[in-house]
Coordinates of C-alpha atoms in Angstrom, one line a residue:
Chain I
M1 CA -38.9 0.6 -29.8
I2 CA -36.8 1.5 -26.7
A3 CA -34.6 -0.9 -24.8
E4 CA -33.0 0.8 -21.7
D5 CA -32.7 -0.7 -18.1
S6 CA -32.8 2.8 -16.2
V7 CA -36.5 3.6 -15.9
L8 CA -35.7 7.3 -15.4
L9 CA -34.0 7.6 -18.9
R10 CA -36.6 5.4 -20.5
V11 CA -39.2 7.9 -19.6
G12 CA -37.2 10.7 -20.8
L13 CA -36.3 8.9 -24.1
V14 CA -40.0 8.2 -24.7
K15 CA -40.7 12.0 -24.2
V16 CA -37.9 13.0 -26.7
L17 CA -39.1 10.5 -29.3
E18 CA -42.7 11.4 -29.2
T19 CA -41.6 15.2 -29.5
A20 CA -39.8 14.4 -32.5
G21 CA -43.1 12.7 -33.9
F22 CA -41.9 9.1 -33.6
E23 CA -44.5 6.5 -32.2
V24 CA -43.0 4.3 -29.4
A25 CA -44.4 0.8 -30.1
A26 CA -42.8 -0.7 -27.0
E27 CA -40.3 0.0 -24.1
V28 CA -38.2 -2.7 -22.5
G29 CA -35.6 -3.2 -19.8
D30 CA -33.4 -5.9 -21.2
A31 CA -31.9 -7.6 -24.2
Q32 CA -34.1 -10.7 -24.1
A33 CA -37.3 -8.7 -23.9
L34 CA -36.0 -6.5 -26.6
L35 CA -35.8 -9.3 -29.2
T36 CA -39.3 -10.6 -28.2
A37 CA -40.8 -7.3 -28.5
M38 CA -39.0 -6.8 -31.9
A39 CA -40.4 -9.9 -33.2
E40 CA -43.9 -8.8 -32.1
H41 CA -43.9 -5.1 -33.1
R42 CA -41.3 -5.2 -36.0
P43 CA -40.7 -1.3 -35.5
D44 CA -38.5 0.8 -38.2
L45 CA -36.2 2.0 -35.4
A46 CA -34.8 0.5 -32.3
V47 CA -33.0 2.8 -29.7
V48 CA -30.9 0.3 -27.6
D49 CA -28.8 0.8 -24.4
V50 CA -25.2 -0.9 -24.5
R51 CA -25.2 -2.2 -21.0
M52 CA -28.3 -4.1 -19.9
P53 CA -29.2 -6.9 -17.6
P54 CA -28.3 -9.6 -16.7
G55 CA -24.7 -9.2 -17.3
F56 CA -24.3 -5.4 -17.8
T57 CA -21.5 -5.6 -20.3
D58 CA -22.4 -5.5 -23.9
E59 CA -25.7 -7.2 -24.2
G60 CA -27.1 -4.3 -26.2
V61 CA -24.3 -4.7 -29.0
R62 CA -25.2 -8.4 -29.3
A63 CA -29.0 -7.7 -29.4
A64 CA -28.4 -5.2 -32.1
L65 CA -26.3 -7.4 -34.1
E66 CA -29.0 -9.9 -33.9
I67 CA -31.7 -7.7 -34.8
R68 CA -29.5 -6.5 -37.9
E69 CA -29.3 -10.1 -38.8
R70 CA -32.9 -11.2 -38.5
W71 CA -34.5 -7.8 -39.6
P72 CA -32.0 -6.2 -41.7
D73 CA -34.3 -3.2 -42.6
T74 CA -34.5 -2.2 -39.0
A75 CA -32.5 1.0 -38.1
V76 CA -30.6 0.6 -34.8
L77 CA -29.5 3.5 -32.6
M78 CA -27.2 2.3 -29.8
L79 CA -26.6 4.5 -26.7
S80 CA -23.9 4.1 -24.1
Q81 CA -22.4 5.9 -21.2
Y82 CA -19.1 5.4 -22.8
V83 CA -18.6 4.7 -26.5
E84 CA -16.0 2.2 -27.7
E85 CA -14.7 2.1 -31.2
R86 CA -14.4 -1.9 -31.0
Y87 CA -18.2 -2.0 -30.5
A88 CA -18.6 0.5 -33.4
A89 CA -16.4 -1.9 -35.5
H90 CA -18.7 -4.8 -34.7
L91 CA -21.8 -2.7 -35.5
L92 CA -20.6 -1.4 -38.8
A93 CA -18.8 -4.5 -39.9
S94 CA -21.7 -5.6 -42.4
N95 CA -22.8 -2.3 -43.5
T96 CA -23.2 1.4 -42.3
S97 CA -26.7 2.3 -43.3
G98 CA -29.1 2.6 -40.5
I99 CA -26.8 2.5 -37.8
G100 CA -26.2 4.9 -34.8
Y101 CA -23.8 4.8 -32.0
L102 CA -23.9 7.7 -29.5
L103 CA -23.1 8.8 -26.0
K104 CA -26.1 8.8 -23.8
Q105 CA -25.3 12.4 -23.1
R106 CA -26.1 13.5 -26.5
V107 CA -29.8 12.8 -25.7
A108 CA -29.7 16.0 -23.7
D109 CA -29.1 18.2 -26.8
V110 CA -32.6 17.3 -27.9
E111 CA -32.5 18.9 -31.3
E112 CA -29.2 17.4 -32.4
F113 CA -30.4 13.9 -31.0
I114 CA -33.5 14.1 -33.0
E115 CA -31.6 15.1 -36.1
A116 CA -29.4 11.9 -35.5
L117 CA -32.5 9.8 -35.0
R118 CA -34.0 10.8 -38.2
R119 CA -30.8 10.3 -40.1
V120 CA -30.6 6.7 -38.8
A121 CA -34.1 5.9 -39.3
D122 CA -33.6 7.2 -43.0
G123 CA -30.8 4.7 -43.5
G124 CA -27.9 6.9 -42.7
T125 CA -25.2 6.8 -40.1
A126 CA -24.7 8.8 -36.8
L127 CA -21.4 8.1 -35.2
D128 CA -20.6 9.9 -31.9
P129 CA -17.6 12.3 -32.3
Q130 CA -15.9 10.4 -29.5
V131 CA -15.9 7.3 -31.7
V132 CA -14.4 9.0 -34.6
A133 CA -11.7 10.5 -32.1
Q134 CA -10.9 7.1 -30.8
L135 CA -10.5 5.8 -34.5
L136 CA -8.2 8.8 -35.2
V137 CA -5.9 8.3 -32.3
R138 CA -4.8 4.8 -33.5
R139 CA -3.4 6.3 -36.8
R140 CA 0.4 6.7 -37.2
S141 CA 2.3 8.5 -40.0
D142 CA 0.0 7.7 -43.0
P143 CA -1.9 9.7 -45.6
L144 CA -3.8 11.4 -42.8
E145 CA -0.7 13.4 -41.8
R146 CA -1.1 15.1 -45.5
L147 CA -4.5 16.6 -44.5
T148 CA -4.7 20.1 -43.3
E149 CA -6.2 20.9 -40.0
R150 CA -9.6 21.8 -41.5
E151 CA -9.7 18.8 -43.8
R152 CA -9.2 16.6 -40.6
E153 CA -12.3 18.4 -39.2
V154 CA -14.2 17.7 -42.1
L155 CA -12.9 14.2 -42.3
A156 CA -14.1 13.5 -38.7
L157 CA -17.6 15.0 -39.4
M158 CA -17.9 13.0 -42.4
A159 CA -17.1 9.8 -40.4
E160 CA -19.8 10.8 -38.2
G161 CA -22.3 10.3 -41.0
R162 CA -23.1 13.8 -41.6
S163 CA -24.3 15.2 -44.9
N164 CA -22.5 18.1 -46.7
A165 CA -25.2 20.5 -45.3
G166 CA -24.6 19.0 -41.8
I167 CA -20.8 19.5 -42.0
A168 CA -21.4 23.0 -43.6
G169 CA -23.7 23.9 -40.5
A170 CA -21.2 22.4 -38.0
L171 CA -18.2 24.2 -39.2
V172 CA -20.1 27.4 -40.2
V173 CA -18.9 27.4 -43.8
S174 CA -20.8 27.1 -47.2
E175 CA -21.7 23.8 -48.6
S176 CA -19.5 24.5 -51.7
A177 CA -16.5 25.0 -49.6
V178 CA -17.2 21.6 -47.9
A179 CA -17.6 19.9 -51.1
K180 CA -14.3 21.2 -52.1
H181 CA -12.6 20.0 -48.8
I182 CA -14.3 16.6 -49.4
N183 CA -12.9 16.3 -52.8
N184 CA -9.4 17.0 -51.5
I185 CA -9.8 14.6 -48.8
L186 CA -11.0 11.9 -51.0
A187 CA -8.0 12.6 -53.5
K188 CA -5.5 12.6 -50.8
L189 CA -6.6 9.4 -49.2
D190 CA -7.1 7.7 -52.5
L191 CA -10.9 7.0 -51.7
P192 CA -13.4 6.6 -54.5
K193 CA -16.0 9.5 -55.1
A194 CA -19.4 8.5 -54.1
D195 CA -22.6 10.4 -54.7
A196 CA -24.7 8.8 -51.8
D197 CA -23.9 10.0 -48.3
H198 CA -23.8 6.5 -46.7
R199 CA -21.4 5.0 -49.3
R200 CA -19.0 7.9 -48.5
V201 CA -19.3 7.1 -44.7
L202 CA -18.6 3.6 -45.5
A203 CA -15.4 4.5 -47.6
V204 CA -14.2 6.8 -44.9
L205 CA -14.8 4.3 -41.9
R206 CA -13.0 1.5 -43.7
F207 CA -10.1 3.7 -44.2
L208 CA -10.0 4.3 -40.5
G209 CA -9.9 0.8 -40.0
V210 CA -13.4 -0.1 -38.8
Chain B
M1 CA -18.0 -12.0 44.4
T2 CA -15.3 -10.2 42.2
L3 CA -11.8 -11.2 42.4
P4 CA -9.0 -8.4 42.2
P5 CA -7.9 -8.5 38.7
R6 CA -4.3 -9.6 39.5
L7 CA -5.5 -12.6 41.2
R8 CA -7.9 -13.3 38.3
R9 CA -5.1 -12.9 35.8
A10 CA -2.9 -15.3 37.8
L11 CA -5.8 -17.9 38.0
V12 CA -6.4 -17.6 34.3
R13 CA -2.7 -18.2 33.7
V14 CA -2.5 -21.2 35.9
R15 CA -5.4 -22.7 34.4
R16 CA -3.9 -22.2 30.8
D17 CA -0.6 -23.6 31.9
L18 CA -2.1 -26.7 33.5
L19 CA -4.3 -27.4 30.4
F20 CA -1.3 -27.2 28.2
L21 CA 0.7 -29.5 30.4
A22 CA -2.3 -32.0 30.7
A23 CA -2.7 -32.1 27.0
G24 CA 1.0 -32.8 26.5
V25 CA 0.8 -36.0 28.8
P26 CA -1.1 -38.3 26.2
L27 CA 0.5 -36.7 23.1
H28 CA 4.0 -37.3 24.7
G29 CA 2.8 -40.7 26.0
I30 CA 1.8 -42.3 22.7
P31 CA 5.4 -43.0 21.2
P32 CA 6.7 -44.7 24.6
L33 CA 3.6 -46.8 24.6
L34 CA 3.9 -47.7 21.1
F35 CA 7.6 -48.5 21.6
C36 CA 6.9 -50.7 24.7
W37 CA 4.4 -52.7 22.4
A38 CA 6.9 -53.2 19.7
C39 CA 9.4 -54.3 22.5
L40 CA 6.9 -56.9 23.7
H41 CA 6.7 -58.2 20.1
L42 CA 10.5 -58.3 19.9
A43 CA 10.8 -60.1 23.3
D44 CA 8.3 -62.7 22.0
I45 CA 10.2 -63.2 18.8
L46 CA 13.5 -63.3 20.5
G47 CA 12.1 -65.6 23.2
P48 CA 9.6 -68.4 22.5
G49 CA 9.4 -67.3 18.8
T50 CA 5.9 -67.5 18.1
T51 CA 4.5 -66.5 14.8
W52 CA 2.1 -63.8 16.3
G53 CA 5.0 -61.8 17.5
T54 CA 6.4 -61.7 13.9
L55 CA 3.2 -61.0 12.4
G56 CA 2.2 -58.5 15.0
L57 CA 5.4 -56.5 15.0
P58 CA 4.8 -54.2 12.0
I59 CA 1.6 -52.8 13.6
P60 CA 3.2 -50.9 16.3
V61 CA 6.3 -50.0 14.0
T62 CA 3.8 -48.5 11.5
L63 CA 2.0 -46.7 14.2
L64 CA 5.2 -45.4 15.5
V65 CA 6.3 -44.0 12.2
I66 CA 2.9 -42.3 11.7
A67 CA 2.9 -40.9 15.2
A68 CA 6.4 -39.4 14.5
Y69 CA 5.1 -37.3 11.9
G70 CA 1.5 -37.0 12.8
L71 CA 2.2 -35.9 16.4
T72 CA 4.2 -32.9 15.0
E73 CA 0.7 -31.5 13.7
A74 CA -0.9 -32.4 17.0
Q75 CA 1.9 -30.5 18.9
R76 CA 1.6 -27.5 16.7
W77 CA -2.1 -27.4 17.5
R78 CA -1.4 -27.6 21.1
F79 CA 1.3 -24.9 21.1
R80 CA -1.0 -22.8 19.1
A81 CA -4.5 -23.4 20.7
L82 CA -3.2 -23.5 24.4
C83 CA -0.1 -21.5 24.5
G84 CA -0.6 -18.9 21.6
V85 CA 3.0 -20.1 20.2
D86 CA 2.9 -20.6 16.3
L87 CA 5.4 -23.2 15.3
P88 CA 6.2 -23.6 11.6
R89 CA 4.7 -26.4 9.7
L90 CA 7.5 -28.9 9.2
R91 CA 7.9 -30.8 5.6
F92 CA 8.5 -34.4 5.4
R93 CA 12.2 -33.8 4.7
E94 CA 12.6 -32.5 8.2
S95 CA 12.2 -35.9 9.7
K96 CA 15.3 -36.0 11.9
R97 CA 14.0 -33.3 14.0
Q98 CA 10.4 -34.7 14.2
W99 CA 11.6 -38.1 15.4
A100 CA 14.0 -36.4 17.9
Y101 CA 11.1 -34.3 19.3
N102 CA 8.4 -36.8 19.4
C103 CA 10.1 -39.9 20.4
L104 CA 13.1 -38.7 22.6
I105 CA 12.6 -35.3 23.9
G106 CA 8.7 -35.6 24.0
P107 CA 8.4 -38.4 26.4
L108 CA 10.9 -36.7 28.9
F109 CA 8.5 -33.8 28.9
G110 CA 5.7 -36.2 29.2
L111 CA 7.2 -37.6 32.4
L112 CA 7.6 -34.2 33.8
E113 CA 4.2 -33.2 32.9
A114 CA 2.7 -36.3 34.5
L115 CA 4.9 -35.7 37.5
L116 CA 3.8 -32.2 38.0
L117 CA 0.2 -33.2 37.7
A118 CA 0.5 -36.1 40.1
V119 CA 2.2 -33.7 42.6
L120 CA -0.7 -31.2 42.1
A121 CA -3.0 -34.1 42.9
A122 CA -1.1 -35.2 45.9
A123 CA -1.0 -31.6 47.1
L124 CA -4.7 -31.0 46.7
T125 CA -5.3 -34.2 48.6
A126 CA -2.9 -33.2 51.3
A127 CA -4.3 -29.7 51.7
T128 CA -7.8 -30.9 52.2
S129 CA -6.9 -33.6 54.7
L130 CA -8.3 -31.6 57.7
L131 CA -11.6 -31.7 55.9
W132 CA -11.2 -35.6 55.6
V133 CA -10.5 -36.1 59.2
E134 CA -13.4 -34.0 60.2
A135 CA -15.5 -35.9 57.8
L136 CA -14.5 -39.5 59.3
G137 CA -16.1 -38.5 62.5
W138 CA -15.4 -38.6 66.2
E139 CA -15.0 -42.4 66.6
W140 CA -12.3 -42.7 64.1
R141 CA -10.4 -39.9 65.5
V142 CA -10.5 -41.5 69.0
N143 CA -9.0 -44.8 67.5
H144 CA -6.4 -42.8 65.6
F145 CA -4.8 -40.5 68.2
G146 CA -2.8 -37.7 66.8
A147 CA -4.6 -37.6 63.4
W148 CA -5.5 -33.9 64.1
T149 CA -2.0 -33.1 64.3
R150 CA -0.7 -35.1 61.4
A151 CA -3.6 -33.8 59.1
G152 CA -2.7 -30.2 60.2
Y153 CA 1.1 -30.8 59.0
A154 CA -0.3 -32.5 55.8
T155 CA -2.7 -29.5 55.1
A156 CA 0.2 -27.0 55.7
A157 CA 2.5 -29.1 53.4
G158 CA -0.1 -29.4 50.7
L159 CA -0.9 -25.7 50.7
L160 CA 2.8 -24.9 50.4
V161 CA 3.3 -27.2 47.4
L162 CA 0.1 -25.7 46.1
A163 CA 1.5 -22.3 46.2
A164 CA 4.6 -23.5 44.3
V165 CA 2.5 -25.1 41.5
P166 CA 1.9 -22.0 39.4
A167 CA 5.6 -21.2 39.4
L168 CA 6.4 -24.8 38.5
A169 CA 3.9 -25.1 35.8
G170 CA 4.8 -21.7 34.4
G171 CA 8.6 -22.7 34.3
L172 CA 7.7 -26.1 32.6
V173 CA 5.7 -24.3 30.0
R174 CA 8.5 -22.0 29.3
L175 CA 11.1 -24.7 29.1
E176 CA 8.7 -26.6 26.6
N177 CA 8.4 -23.4 24.6
L178 CA 12.1 -23.1 24.4
V179 CA 12.9 -26.6 23.5
G180 CA 9.8 -26.8 21.1
R181 CA 11.0 -23.6 19.2
A182 CA 14.6 -24.9 19.2
V183 CA 13.8 -28.4 17.8
L184 CA 10.7 -27.8 15.8
H185 CA 12.1 -24.7 13.8
V186 CA 12.6 -24.5 10.2
S187 CA 15.9 -23.3 8.5
R188 CA 16.2 -19.6 7.9
S189 CA 16.2 -19.7 4.1
E190 CA 13.2 -22.1 4.0
E191 CA 11.5 -19.7 6.4
L192 CA 12.2 -16.8 4.1
Q193 CA 11.0 -18.7 1.1
R194 CA 7.8 -19.5 2.9
R195 CA 7.3 -16.0 4.0
V196 CA 7.9 -14.7 0.3
E197 CA 5.3 -17.3 -1.0
D198 CA 2.9 -16.3 1.7
L199 CA 3.4 -12.5 0.9
T200 CA 3.3 -13.1 -2.8
T201 CA -0.1 -14.9 -2.5
S202 CA -1.5 -12.2 0.0
R203 CA -0.4 -9.4 -2.2
A204 CA -1.9 -10.8 -5.3
G205 CA -5.1 -11.2 -3.3
A206 CA -4.8 -7.6 -2.1
V207 CA -4.4 -6.3 -5.7
D208 CA -7.3 -8.3 -7.0
A209 CA -9.4 -7.1 -4.0
A210 CA -8.7 -3.5 -5.0
D211 CA -9.4 -4.1 -8.7
A212 CA -12.8 -5.7 -7.8
E213 CA -13.6 -2.8 -5.7
R214 CA -12.9 -0.4 -8.6
R215 CA -15.1 -2.6 -10.9
R216 CA -17.9 -2.3 -8.2
I217 CA -17.6 1.5 -7.8
E218 CA -17.7 1.8 -11.5
R219 CA -20.7 -0.4 -11.8
D220 CA -22.6 1.5 -8.9
L221 CA -21.9 4.8 -10.4
H222 CA -22.7 3.7 -13.9
D223 CA -26.2 2.4 -12.8
G224 CA -26.9 5.1 -10.3
A225 CA -25.6 8.7 -10.4
Q226 CA -24.6 8.6 -14.1
Q227 CA -28.0 7.6 -15.2
R228 CA -29.8 10.1 -13.0
L229 CA -27.4 12.9 -14.3
V230 CA -28.3 12.0 -17.9
A231 CA -31.9 12.0 -17.1
L232 CA -31.6 15.4 -15.6
A233 CA -29.8 16.9 -18.5
L234 CA -32.3 15.2 -20.8
N235 CA -35.3 16.7 -19.0
L236 CA -33.5 20.3 -19.0
G237 CA -32.8 19.7 -22.8
L238 CA -36.5 18.9 -23.3
A239 CA -37.6 22.0 -21.5
K240 CA -35.1 24.1 -23.7
A241 CA -36.7 22.5 -26.8
T242 CA -40.2 22.7 -25.9
L243 CA -40.7 25.9 -23.7
K244 CA -40.0 28.4 -26.4
D245 CA -42.3 31.2 -25.0
L246 CA -40.4 31.6 -21.5
P247 CA -39.2 35.0 -20.3
P248 CA -35.6 35.2 -21.3
E249 CA -34.4 35.2 -17.8
A250 CA -36.1 31.9 -17.2
R251 CA -34.5 30.6 -20.5
Q252 CA -31.0 31.6 -19.3
V253 CA -31.4 29.8 -16.1
I254 CA -32.6 26.6 -17.9
D255 CA -29.5 27.1 -20.4
E256 CA -27.2 27.3 -17.5
A257 CA -28.6 24.4 -15.7
H258 CA -28.5 22.3 -19.0
R259 CA -24.8 23.3 -19.5
D260 CA -23.9 22.4 -15.9
A261 CA -25.6 19.2 -16.0
K262 CA -23.6 18.2 -19.2
E263 CA -20.3 19.3 -17.6
A264 CA -21.1 17.2 -14.5
I265 CA -21.7 14.2 -16.8
E266 CA -18.5 14.8 -18.6
E267 CA -16.6 15.3 -15.3
L268 CA -17.9 12.1 -13.8
N269 CA -17.4 10.2 -17.0
S270 CA -13.8 11.1 -17.0
L271 CA -13.3 10.1 -13.2
V272 CA -15.2 6.9 -13.6
R273 CA -13.5 6.1 -16.8
G274 CA -10.1 6.2 -15.0
L275 CA -11.2 3.7 -12.5
H276 CA -11.9 0.5 -14.5
P277 CA -14.0 0.7 -17.5
A278 CA -16.2 -2.3 -18.4
V279 CA -14.6 -2.7 -21.8
L280 CA -11.2 -3.5 -20.2
D281 CA -12.8 -6.7 -18.8
E282 CA -14.7 -7.4 -22.0
L283 CA -12.4 -6.7 -24.7
G284 CA -8.9 -6.1 -23.1
L285 CA -6.4 -3.4 -22.7
D286 CA -6.0 -2.7 -26.4
A287 CA -9.8 -1.8 -26.9
A288 CA -9.8 0.2 -23.6
L289 CA -6.9 2.4 -24.5
S290 CA -8.3 4.3 -27.4
G291 CA -11.1 5.8 -25.2
L292 CA -8.4 7.1 -22.9
A293 CA -6.4 8.6 -25.6
A294 CA -9.4 10.2 -27.2
R295 CA -10.6 11.8 -24.0
A296 CA -7.3 13.4 -23.3
P297 CA -7.4 17.3 -23.8
L298 CA -4.3 17.1 -26.2
P299 CA -3.7 15.2 -29.3
V300 CA -2.5 11.8 -28.4
R301 CA -1.1 9.0 -30.8
L302 CA -1.7 5.4 -29.8
W303 CA 0.2 2.4 -31.0
T304 CA -0.5 -0.9 -29.7
D305 CA 0.9 -4.3 -30.3
L306 CA -0.9 -6.9 -28.2
P307 CA -1.0 -10.3 -29.8
E308 CA -2.7 -11.8 -26.7
R309 CA -4.3 -10.6 -23.5
A310 CA -2.4 -10.4 -20.2
A311 CA -3.8 -11.2 -16.8
P312 CA -6.7 -9.0 -15.5
A313 CA -4.6 -7.5 -12.8
V314 CA -1.9 -6.6 -15.2
E315 CA -4.2 -5.1 -17.8
A316 CA -5.8 -3.0 -14.9
V317 CA -2.3 -1.6 -13.8
A318 CA -1.3 -0.9 -17.5
Y319 CA -4.6 0.9 -18.1
F320 CA -4.2 2.9 -14.7
V321 CA -0.5 3.9 -15.9
V322 CA -1.7 5.4 -19.2
S323 CA -4.7 7.1 -17.7
E324 CA -2.6 8.6 -14.8
A325 CA 0.3 9.4 -17.1
L326 CA -2.0 11.1 -19.5
N327 CA -3.7 13.1 -16.7
N328 CA -0.1 14.3 -15.6
V329 CA 0.8 15.4 -19.0
A330 CA -2.4 17.4 -19.2
K331 CA -1.9 19.0 -16.0
H332 CA 1.9 19.6 -15.8
A333 CA 3.6 19.3 -19.0
D334 CA 2.3 22.0 -21.1
A335 CA 2.6 19.7 -24.0
T336 CA 1.2 20.0 -27.7
R337 CA 1.1 16.2 -28.3
A338 CA 1.7 12.8 -26.5
E339 CA 2.4 9.4 -27.7
V340 CA 1.4 6.2 -26.1
T341 CA 3.1 2.9 -27.0
V342 CA 1.9 -0.5 -25.6
T343 CA 3.7 -3.6 -26.7
R344 CA 3.9 -7.2 -25.5
L345 CA 7.3 -8.9 -26.1
G346 CA 7.4 -12.4 -24.6
E347 CA 6.6 -12.1 -21.0
I348 CA 7.0 -8.3 -20.7
L349 CA 4.1 -5.8 -21.4
R350 CA 5.9 -2.5 -22.0
V351 CA 3.9 0.8 -21.8
V352 CA 5.7 4.0 -22.9
V353 CA 4.0 7.5 -22.6
S354 CA 6.0 10.4 -24.0
D355 CA 5.2 13.9 -24.5
D356 CA 6.9 17.1 -26.0
G357 CA 6.3 19.3 -22.8
V358 CA 8.6 21.3 -20.6
G359 CA 10.0 18.2 -18.7
G360 CA 11.3 18.8 -15.3
A361 CA 9.0 16.1 -13.9
D362 CA 10.4 14.6 -10.6
P363 CA 9.8 10.8 -10.4
S364 CA 10.0 10.8 -6.6
G365 CA 7.7 13.8 -6.0
G366 CA 4.3 14.4 -7.0
S367 CA 1.6 12.0 -5.6
G368 CA 0.5 11.2 -9.1
V369 CA 3.9 9.8 -10.1
K370 CA 4.3 8.1 -6.6
G371 CA 1.0 6.4 -6.8
L372 CA 1.8 5.3 -10.3
A373 CA 5.0 3.8 -9.4
Q374 CA 3.4 2.0 -6.3
R375 CA 0.9 0.5 -8.5
V376 CA 3.4 -0.7 -11.0
R377 CA 5.3 -2.4 -8.1
S378 CA 2.3 -4.1 -6.8
V379 CA 2.7 -6.5 -9.8
D380 CA 6.6 -6.5 -9.8
G381 CA 6.8 -4.1 -12.5
A382 CA 9.7 -1.7 -13.4
F383 CA 9.1 2.0 -13.5
R384 CA 11.5 4.6 -15.3
M385 CA 11.1 8.2 -16.0
S386 CA 13.4 10.5 -17.9
S387 CA 12.3 14.1 -17.8
P388 CA 15.3 16.6 -18.4
V389 CA 14.2 20.3 -17.9
G390 CA 13.1 21.5 -21.3
G391 CA 11.6 18.1 -22.2
P392 CA 10.8 15.8 -23.7
T393 CA 9.3 13.5 -20.9
T394 CA 9.3 9.8 -21.3
M395 CA 7.9 7.3 -18.9
T396 CA 8.6 3.7 -19.4
V397 CA 6.8 1.0 -17.5
E398 CA 7.5 -2.8 -18.0
L399 CA 5.0 -5.3 -16.3
P400 CA 5.7 -9.0 -16.2
C401 CA 2.9 -11.2 -17.5
T402 CA 3.7 -14.8 -16.8
T403 CA 1.0 -16.8 -18.2

C-alpha cells in the first residue's frame, strides 16, 4: 500500500517495492483515499507520505495514527522531505513495533531502504538518523554526558531501530564489541536489559524523551 | 487639430480649477442657507409666535450641526479629487476648526466662487455679443442704431475679462488651499501619532506578506523540484541496485550521478529549510528548532522553554535568527560547539546563540548579521552581539510578543 501525492515518486516507490519482492496492493494520492484503500485491502505494510492533499501539512501522520488505531497489526513507514522529532513522538507514543519514519531521500539508497522496509514489516523500528540527531540536540547535562564518543554512536544507531548486526555493520566492528558497548550504555543510562530488539529501542527512545 | 502642449496644459488647468470652484459653491452654500432657514423660524417665534416656528426650529439647527461636521468630509473629498490636496481626517474633538471653516470662512469663499462663476458667465455672454447682434438680423439693427459699436466694445471687454479668468481662478484655488490647510490641519503630535499608527500597520503588513511569500516558495519547491530530485535519485539508485552487469565505467558514471543527486537534495533541503518550514506553522517554534540544530555541521545544544506560542510573525523571525546565526557560526566562527537557548519570559521571547569559536565577529559588518538585525528590527526586537577576538561569541535577540 503506497500513499504519495507526487506521481513521479509513486511510480519509483512501486518499482523499489516490487524489486524487494513486496506486492503493491494499491497506490493512492491522499489521506482519505488511503484510509478507504486500507479498509478494502488490509495490507501488511503502508508506505505513507507526510504532506498530502488537501492541506499539505501533516495529513500523513494523522492517517498513520488512525491506521495504527484501527488495524494495530499494520506496519507503517512514513516518508517525508523533512523529518520532525515531534511527529516521530506522535507516531511512537503508543508503541514502537512496526513503525518507520524516514527522510524521502533515503529511498534513493535502495538496498538500505529495502532493509528498513523489511525491518518495519517484521515489527521492528526504522527511525531516520536525522530524527535521532534531533532528539539528541535537546539534551543538556545528563547521563548522556557520561557516554564515550563511540557509545554515543552506538546509542544513535540503537535509537534508529537497528539490530546488533546492523550496528556492527554500520560501524565496521564485531558484533561482540557492539554487545559490550550496548551493555555499557544501558548500565550508564540506568536502562533495563532487554533481549528483544524493539523492547530495547523503546527503552532508548523513552530515555530520549519520545 | 492638435493644440500646442502649453495651451493644452493651460486649458486642462483652467478646467480643473473651475470644476473645483464650482463644486465649492453648493458645499459652501449649505450652512448659510440652513442658517437663514433657522433665522426665519426665530423671526417667527419672536414675531407672531406661532407654534410651527418653535416646532420647526430644531430641524435646521440639527441639519446645521450635521453639516458642520459632515461637510468637512465632503470638503476633504473635493480637495483630494479635484485639486490633489490631501487634507487630514479631523476627529470630532477638533470641532472648533470645523465650525469655523464650514460656517464662517466657507460661506465667504462660496461668495467669491459664485462671483467668479458669474463673472465668467457674463464675460462669455459679452464676448459673444457680436454674434448675438448678427443673429438678430438686419431689421433689428436698423431700429437700434449703434448696436454694432456697442457689441464690439462688449466683445472686447468680455474677451479681456475671459483672459483674466484663468489667473483669477488659479489665484482663488491657491487661496482656498492656503486657508484650507491652515484651518483644517491637525496638531503636530496628533499627526505624528497617526503616522506612527499607519506605519506600524503597513510594516506589519509587509512583514506578513514576506512571510507568506516564503511559505509559498517553500511549498512550491517542496511540491516541485524536491520531489523531482528525489525521484531522480531513486531511479539512479534503482539502476545501481539492479544493473549489476554493467561495464565498470558505466557503473562509475551512475554512482557519481547518484551521489550528485543526493547532494543536490541535501543542499536544496538545507536552503528551503531555512526559509519557512511547514512544521513552524503547524507545531510552532519549539518543534521547528530541533531540525535546525540537528542539521548544523557542528554539535549544537538546544534548550527551549516556551510555555505558549508567539505570533506567527515573531516565530518566523526567531526561527530565521537561529537559522542565520547557526549558518554564520558554521561559516566563520571555527567553533567546536554551539548552544541555542530560546525562552519566553512574560512578553519577551529571548533567543541566545553562543559558540566557542574565534570571535571577532562584527555586528555592523557582514551581510548575514546585518540582515539578521534588520529582520529583528522589523518586529521591534532588540539585537545584541558580543564577540571579543578569541571568542566566545554570544548573540542575544529579544522579540516582543504582545498577545
